[in-house]
PDB file of C-alpha atoms in Angstrom:
ATOM      1  CA  MET A  29     101.612 145.969 -37.255  1.00 55.00           C
ATOM      2  CA  ALA A  30      97.886 146.479 -38.070  1.00 55.00           C
ATOM      3  CA  GLY A  31      99.053 148.639 -40.562  1.00 65.00           C
ATOM      4  CA  MET A  32     100.844 146.295 -41.993  1.00 66.00           C
ATOM      5  CA  ARG A  33      98.548 143.730 -42.078  1.00 66.00           C
ATOM      6  CA  ARG A  34      95.964 146.104 -43.607  1.00 72.00           C
ATOM      7  CA  VAL A  35      98.485 147.155 -46.335  1.00 76.00           C
ATOM      8  CA  PHE A  36      99.026 143.879 -47.154  1.00 72.00           C
ATOM      9  CA  THR A  37      95.528 142.505 -47.244  1.00 73.00           C
ATOM     10  CA  GLU A  38      94.727 146.056 -49.531  1.00 79.00           C
ATOM     11  CA  PHE A  39      97.745 145.462 -52.156  1.00 77.00           C
ATOM     12  CA  THR A  40      96.784 141.078 -52.235  1.00 76.00           C
ATOM     13  CA  GLN A  41      93.612 142.528 -52.487  1.00 77.00           C
ATOM     14  CA  SER A  42      92.429 139.401 -50.923  1.00 74.00           C
ATOM     15  CA  GLU A  43      91.815 137.635 -47.446  1.00 70.00           C
ATOM     16  CA  THR A  44      92.728 133.957 -48.345  1.00 72.00           C
ATOM     17  CA  ILE A  45      97.012 134.886 -49.295  1.00 72.00           C
ATOM     18  CA  THR A  46      98.612 135.011 -46.118  1.00 72.00           C
ATOM     19  CA  MET A  47     101.515 136.030 -44.522  1.00 74.00           C
ATOM     20  CA  SER A  48     103.839 135.102 -41.775  1.00 78.00           C
ATOM     21  CA  ALA A  49     106.964 137.431 -40.298  1.00 78.00           C
ATOM     22  CA  GLY A  50     109.412 137.383 -37.645  1.00 81.00           C
ATOM     23  CA  ILE A  51     110.087 140.115 -35.245  1.00 81.00           C
ATOM     24  CA  VAL A  52     112.793 139.695 -32.645  1.00 85.00           C
ATOM     25  CA  ILE A  53     114.599 142.810 -30.422  1.00 83.00           C
ATOM     26  CA  VAL A  54     118.160 143.284 -29.874  1.00 85.00           C
ATOM     27  CA  THR A  55     120.434 145.892 -28.396  1.00 86.00           C
ATOM     28  CA  PRO A  56     122.272 148.002 -30.729  1.00 87.00           C
ATOM     29  CA  LYS A  57     125.517 146.458 -30.656  1.00 90.00           C
ATOM     30  CA  TYR A  58     123.947 142.939 -31.217  1.00 91.00           C
ATOM     31  CA  PRO A  59     125.445 141.159 -34.340  1.00 93.00           C
ATOM     32  CA  ILE A  60     123.454 141.571 -37.581  1.00 92.00           C
ATOM     33  CA  ALA A  61     124.075 138.419 -39.118  1.00 93.00           C
ATOM     34  CA  LYS A  62     122.743 136.581 -35.623  1.00 94.00           C
ATOM     35  CA  SER A  63     119.738 138.803 -35.803  1.00 91.00           C
ATOM     36  CA  VAL A  64     119.054 137.997 -38.964  1.00 92.00           C
ATOM     37  CA  GLN A  65     119.591 134.459 -38.062  1.00 93.00           C
ATOM     38  CA  LEU A  66     116.806 134.681 -34.736  1.00 92.00           C
ATOM     39  CA  ALA A  67     113.882 137.042 -37.187  1.00 90.00           C
ATOM     40  CA  GLY A  68     114.380 133.750 -39.774  1.00 91.00           C
ATOM     41  CA  ASP A  69     113.693 130.971 -36.595  1.00 91.00           C
ATOM     42  CA  ALA A  70     110.783 133.401 -35.572  1.00 87.00           C
ATOM     43  CA  GLU A  71     109.340 133.606 -39.306  1.00 87.00           C
ATOM     44  CA  ASP A  72     109.638 129.779 -39.249  1.00 87.00           C
ATOM     45  CA  ARG A  73     107.707 129.167 -35.885  1.00 84.00           C
ATOM     46  CA  ALA A  74     104.853 132.029 -37.181  1.00 84.00           C
ATOM     47  CA  LYS A  75     105.009 129.747 -40.144  1.00 82.00           C
ATOM     48  CA  ASP A  76     104.711 126.958 -37.861  1.00 81.00           C
ATOM     49  CA  PHE A  77     101.339 128.556 -36.422  1.00 78.00           C
ATOM     50  CA  PRO A  78      98.371 126.809 -36.777  1.00 70.00           C
ATOM     51  CA  ASP A  79      94.673 128.780 -36.759  1.00 52.00           C
ATOM     52  CA  ASN A  80      92.786 126.591 -35.637  1.00 47.00           C
ATOM     53  CA  LYS A  81      91.019 124.680 -39.379  1.00 43.00           C
ATOM     54  CA  ALA A  82      92.482 127.343 -41.653  1.00 47.00           C
ATOM     55  CA  PRO A  83      95.372 127.158 -43.730  1.00 49.00           C
ATOM     56  CA  GLN A  84      98.769 127.726 -41.433  1.00 54.00           C
ATOM     57  CA  LYS A  85     100.733 131.017 -41.302  1.00 65.00           C
ATOM     58  CA  ASN A  86      99.070 134.040 -41.037  1.00 76.00           C
ATOM     59  CA  ALA A  87     101.122 134.866 -37.929  1.00 82.00           C
ATOM     60  CA  PHE A  88     103.782 136.558 -36.410  1.00 82.00           C
ATOM     61  CA  CYS A  89     106.115 135.631 -33.816  1.00 85.00           C
ATOM     62  CA  LEU A  90     106.836 138.412 -31.485  1.00 81.00           C
ATOM     63  CA  LEU A  91     109.039 137.931 -28.211  1.00 81.00           C
ATOM     64  CA  GLY A  92     109.337 134.170 -28.855  1.00 84.00           C
ATOM     65  CA  GLU A  93     105.585 133.471 -29.211  1.00 87.00           C
ATOM     66  CA  ALA A  94     103.703 133.192 -32.663  1.00 86.00           C
ATOM     67  CA  ILE A  95      99.977 134.929 -32.265  1.00 88.00           C
ATOM     68  CA  SER A  96      97.704 135.160 -34.930  1.00 84.00           C
ATOM     69  CA  TRP A  97      97.072 138.812 -36.999  1.00 79.00           C
ATOM     70  CA  LYS A  98      93.430 138.473 -37.135  1.00 74.00           C
ATOM     71  CA  ASP A  99      92.390 138.746 -33.567  1.00 80.00           C
ATOM     72  CA  GLU A 100      94.766 138.053 -31.356  1.00 89.00           C
ATOM     73  CA  TRP A 101      97.163 140.624 -32.406  1.00 87.00           C
ATOM     74  CA  ASP A 102      94.769 143.097 -31.347  1.00 88.00           C
ATOM     75  CA  PHE A 103      94.185 141.735 -27.980  1.00 93.00           C
ATOM     76  CA  VAL A 104      97.625 142.117 -26.994  1.00 93.00           C
ATOM     77  CA  ARG A 105      97.625 145.777 -28.539  1.00 91.00           C
ATOM     78  CA  TYR A 106      94.683 145.999 -26.122  1.00 93.00           C
ATOM     79  CA  PHE A 107      95.814 144.151 -22.677  1.00 94.00           C
ATOM     80  CA  SER A 108      99.076 146.441 -23.235  1.00 93.00           C
ATOM     81  CA  GLU A 109      97.428 149.790 -23.498  1.00 93.00           C
ATOM     82  CA  ARG A 110      94.892 148.779 -20.777  1.00 92.00           C
ATOM     83  CA  LEU A 111      97.715 147.371 -18.124  1.00 92.00           C
ATOM     84  CA  GLU A 112      99.576 150.852 -19.010  1.00 92.00           C
ATOM     85  CA  ALA A 113      96.272 152.748 -18.227  1.00 90.00           C
ATOM     86  CA  TRP A 114      95.510 150.786 -14.606  1.00 89.00           C
ATOM     87  CA  VAL A 115      99.275 150.741 -13.432  1.00 89.00           C
ATOM     88  CA  ASN A 116      99.642 154.642 -14.103  1.00 87.00           C
ATOM     89  CA  ASN A 117      95.958 155.802 -12.490  1.00 83.00           C
ATOM     90  CA  SER A 118      97.132 155.485  -8.849  1.00 77.00           C
ATOM     91  CA  ASP A 119      93.431 155.041  -8.006  1.00 75.00           C
ATOM     92  CA  SER A 120      93.194 151.327 -10.084  1.00 78.00           C
ATOM     93  CA  GLY A 121      95.733 149.174  -7.242  1.00 76.00           C
ATOM     94  CA  ILE A 122      96.975 147.645  -9.813  1.00 84.00           C
ATOM     95  CA  SER A 123     100.873 148.454  -9.689  1.00 84.00           C
ATOM     96  CA  ALA A 124     103.672 147.116 -12.596  1.00 85.00           C
ATOM     97  CA  SER A 125     104.017 143.733 -10.163  1.00 88.00           C
ATOM     98  CA  LEU A 126     101.386 142.432 -11.903  1.00 89.00           C
ATOM     99  CA  ILE A 127     103.550 142.193 -15.210  1.00 89.00           C
ATOM    100  CA  TYR A 128     106.401 140.113 -13.157  1.00 91.00           C
ATOM    101  CA  LYS A 129     103.619 137.990 -11.892  1.00 93.00           C
ATOM    102  CA  LEU A 130     102.109 137.473 -15.587  1.00 93.00           C
ATOM    103  CA  TYR A 131     105.316 136.496 -17.038  1.00 92.00           C
ATOM    104  CA  GLN A 132     105.885 133.971 -13.998  1.00 94.00           C
ATOM    105  CA  PHE A 133     102.362 132.749 -14.312  1.00 95.00           C
ATOM    106  CA  TYR A 134     102.515 131.683 -18.408  1.00 94.00           C
ATOM    107  CA  GLY A 135     106.176 130.453 -16.969  1.00 94.00           C
ATOM    108  CA  MET A 136     104.399 127.881 -14.579  1.00 95.00           C
ATOM    109  CA  GLN A 137     101.910 127.449 -17.377  1.00 95.00           C
ATOM    110  CA  ARG A 138     104.584 126.293 -20.140  1.00 92.00           C
ATOM    111  CA  ALA A 139     106.118 124.115 -17.910  1.00 95.00           C
ATOM    112  CA  ASN A 140     102.887 122.419 -17.225  1.00 94.00           C
ATOM    113  CA  ILE A 141     102.877 123.066 -13.870  1.00 94.00           C
ATOM    114  CA  PRO A 142      99.856 122.381 -12.406  1.00 90.00           C
ATOM    115  CA  LYS A 143      99.709 125.052  -9.218  1.00 93.00           C
ATOM    116  CA  TRP A 144      99.973 128.120 -12.051  1.00 92.00           C
ATOM    117  CA  ARG A 145      96.137 127.790 -11.275  1.00 90.00           C
ATOM    118  CA  TRP A 146      95.634 128.590  -7.716  1.00 91.00           C
ATOM    119  CA  LEU A 147      98.853 130.934  -7.433  1.00 93.00           C
ATOM    120  CA  SER A 148      97.497 132.892  -9.870  1.00 92.00           C
ATOM    121  CA  LEU A 149      93.699 132.842  -7.691  1.00 91.00           C
ATOM    122  CA  TRP A 150      95.517 133.199  -4.191  1.00 93.00           C
ATOM    123  CA  TYR A 151      97.635 136.016  -5.788  1.00 92.00           C
ATOM    124  CA  PHE A 152      95.281 137.822  -7.714  1.00 90.00           C
ATOM    125  CA  LYS A 153      93.119 137.673  -4.210  1.00 89.00           C
ATOM    126  CA  GLN A 154      96.372 139.255  -2.575  1.00 89.00           C
ATOM    127  CA  VAL A 155      96.372 142.492  -4.470  1.00 87.00           C
ATOM    128  CA  GLU A 156      93.187 142.825  -4.797  1.00 87.00           C
ATOM    129  CA  LYS A 157      92.273 146.212  -3.464  1.00 85.00           C
ATOM    130  CA  PRO A 158      88.138 145.166  -2.187  1.00 82.00           C
ATOM    131  CA  GLU A 159      87.756 149.048  -1.052  1.00 84.00           C
ATOM    132  CA  SER A 160      88.681 149.625  -4.964  1.00 81.00           C
ATOM    133  CA  ALA A 161      85.807 148.658  -7.641  1.00 83.00           C
ATOM    134  CA  PHE A 162      87.773 149.581 -10.314  1.00 84.00           C
ATOM    135  CA  SER A 163      90.763 147.136  -8.946  1.00 85.00           C
ATOM    136  CA  THR A 164      88.149 144.104  -8.042  1.00 87.00           C
ATOM    137  CA  ALA A 165      86.338 144.850 -11.415  1.00 87.00           C
ATOM    138  CA  ALA A 166      89.908 144.307 -12.899  1.00 88.00           C
ATOM    139  CA  PHE A 167      90.672 141.162 -11.422  1.00 90.00           C
ATOM    140  CA  ARG A 168      87.592 139.498 -11.906  1.00 91.00           C
ATOM    141  CA  LYS A 169      88.193 140.604 -15.277  1.00 92.00           C
ATOM    142  CA  LEU A 170      91.746 138.750 -15.174  1.00 92.00           C
ATOM    143  CA  LYS A 171      90.622 135.459 -13.557  1.00 93.00           C
ATOM    144  CA  THR A 172      87.384 135.121 -15.905  1.00 93.00           C
ATOM    145  CA  PHE A 173      89.604 135.567 -18.869  1.00 95.00           C
ATOM    146  CA  ILE A 174      92.775 133.370 -17.938  1.00 93.00           C
ATOM    147  CA  PHE A 175      90.391 130.352 -16.676  1.00 92.00           C
ATOM    148  CA  THR A 176      87.898 130.737 -19.564  1.00 94.00           C
ATOM    149  CA  GLY A 177      89.244 133.043 -22.567  1.00 94.00           C
ATOM    150  CA  LEU A 178      86.639 135.367 -22.509  1.00 96.00           C
ATOM    151  CA  TRP A 179      87.309 139.325 -22.447  1.00 95.00           C
ATOM    152  CA  GLU A 180      84.461 141.101 -22.652  1.00 92.00           C
ATOM    153  CA  THR A 181      84.165 145.448 -21.711  1.00 88.00           C
ATOM    154  CA  THR A 182      81.835 147.573 -23.683  1.00 86.00           C
ATOM    155  CA  THR A 183      84.893 148.373 -26.056  1.00 86.00           C
ATOM    156  CA  MET A 184      86.153 144.926 -26.489  1.00 85.00           C
ATOM    157  CA  ARG A 185      84.532 141.330 -26.965  1.00 92.00           C
ATOM    158  CA  PHE A 186      87.722 138.586 -27.570  1.00 94.00           C
ATOM    159  CA  LYS A 187      87.812 134.830 -27.247  1.00 94.00           C
ATOM    160  CA  CYS A 188      90.366 132.395 -27.241  1.00 91.00           C
ATOM    161  CA  HIS A 189      91.172 128.408 -25.998  1.00 90.00           C
ATOM    162  CA  PRO A 190      91.665 129.712 -22.107  1.00 91.00           C
ATOM    163  CA  ASP A 191      95.034 127.586 -22.961  1.00 91.00           C
ATOM    164  CA  ARG A 192      95.823 131.011 -24.683  1.00 92.00           C
ATOM    165  CA  ALA A 193      95.254 133.161 -22.441  1.00 94.00           C
ATOM    166  CA  LEU A 194      97.532 133.670 -20.318  1.00 94.00           C
ATOM    167  CA  LEU A 195     100.063 133.746 -23.398  1.00 94.00           C
ATOM    168  CA  LEU A 196      98.041 136.650 -24.529  1.00 95.00           C
ATOM    169  CA  LEU A 197      98.027 138.648 -21.332  1.00 95.00           C
ATOM    170  CA  SER A 198     101.752 137.791 -20.807  1.00 94.00           C
ATOM    171  CA  LEU A 199     102.560 139.015 -24.258  1.00 93.00           C
ATOM    172  CA  GLY A 200     100.459 142.250 -23.547  1.00 93.00           C
ATOM    173  CA  ALA A 201     102.429 142.739 -20.716  1.00 93.00           C
ATOM    174  CA  LYS A 202     105.990 142.367 -21.772  1.00 91.00           C
ATOM    175  CA  LEU A 203     104.649 145.398 -24.695  1.00 89.00           C
ATOM    176  CA  PHE A 204     103.884 147.339 -21.887  1.00 91.00           C
ATOM    177  CA  ASP A 205     106.941 147.012 -20.187  1.00 89.00           C
ATOM    178  CA  TYR A 206     109.696 146.917 -22.959  1.00 84.00           C
ATOM    179  CA  LYS A 207     107.298 150.581 -23.985  1.00 83.00           C
ATOM    180  CA  ASN A 208     107.510 151.667 -20.066  1.00 79.00           C
ATOM    181  CA  ARG A 209     111.290 150.883 -20.209  1.00 75.00           C
ATOM    182  CA  SER A 210     111.689 152.785 -23.076  1.00 67.00           C
ATOM    183  CA  LYS A 211     110.108 156.244 -21.631  1.00 65.00           C
ATOM    184  CA  ASN A 212     111.926 155.651 -18.721  1.00 61.00           C
ATOM    185  CA  GLU A 213     115.804 155.566 -20.753  1.00 61.00           C
ATOM    186  CA  VAL A 214     114.982 158.477 -22.311  1.00 56.00           C
ATOM    187  CA  LYS A 215     113.828 160.394 -19.719  1.00 60.00           C
ATOM    188  CA  ASN A 216     117.109 159.346 -17.641  1.00 60.00           C
ATOM    189  CA  GLU A 217     118.970 160.709 -20.624  1.00 60.00           C
ATOM    190  CA  ASN A 218     117.721 164.350 -20.998  1.00 55.00           C
TER     191      ASN A 218
END
């Protein structure tokens, strides 16, 4: 998708012309007409996306959530890749169960259940492996991002409003989950 954004900008020769898109994932047997309707609804959500004080649009709706093409997509993709590396590294002390906890905490945040904050801190403390410097650093980074909206490493610096942080982590987790499931399905077919 980053490639699509780059090609669009090269084609229009302008950063001020915006693009909106709606992406839905359906099974192969899902009705095409219904898929088109869902994609249209997703595109409408993307067009309604506010980008601070900039013109609306210039966003896309992925897995039911509208995010900015500019920075948010890059972070979601980055976090998905980090999560994959963490889960696949047996020394990291981080398991795939983190994916579902991120979904759960984001669902609680959307439902305005304030206890998601202390539950997330409690959960991170329970699963963190204190003997692993990697685990401690990863969970510190997650907590900092959720509560401040700042993610900073030697390779990535990203800042968003803290209210959007859990959404972006959840989307990154969903991307990793879909990718992981697809790999497992291919393995099982062979």
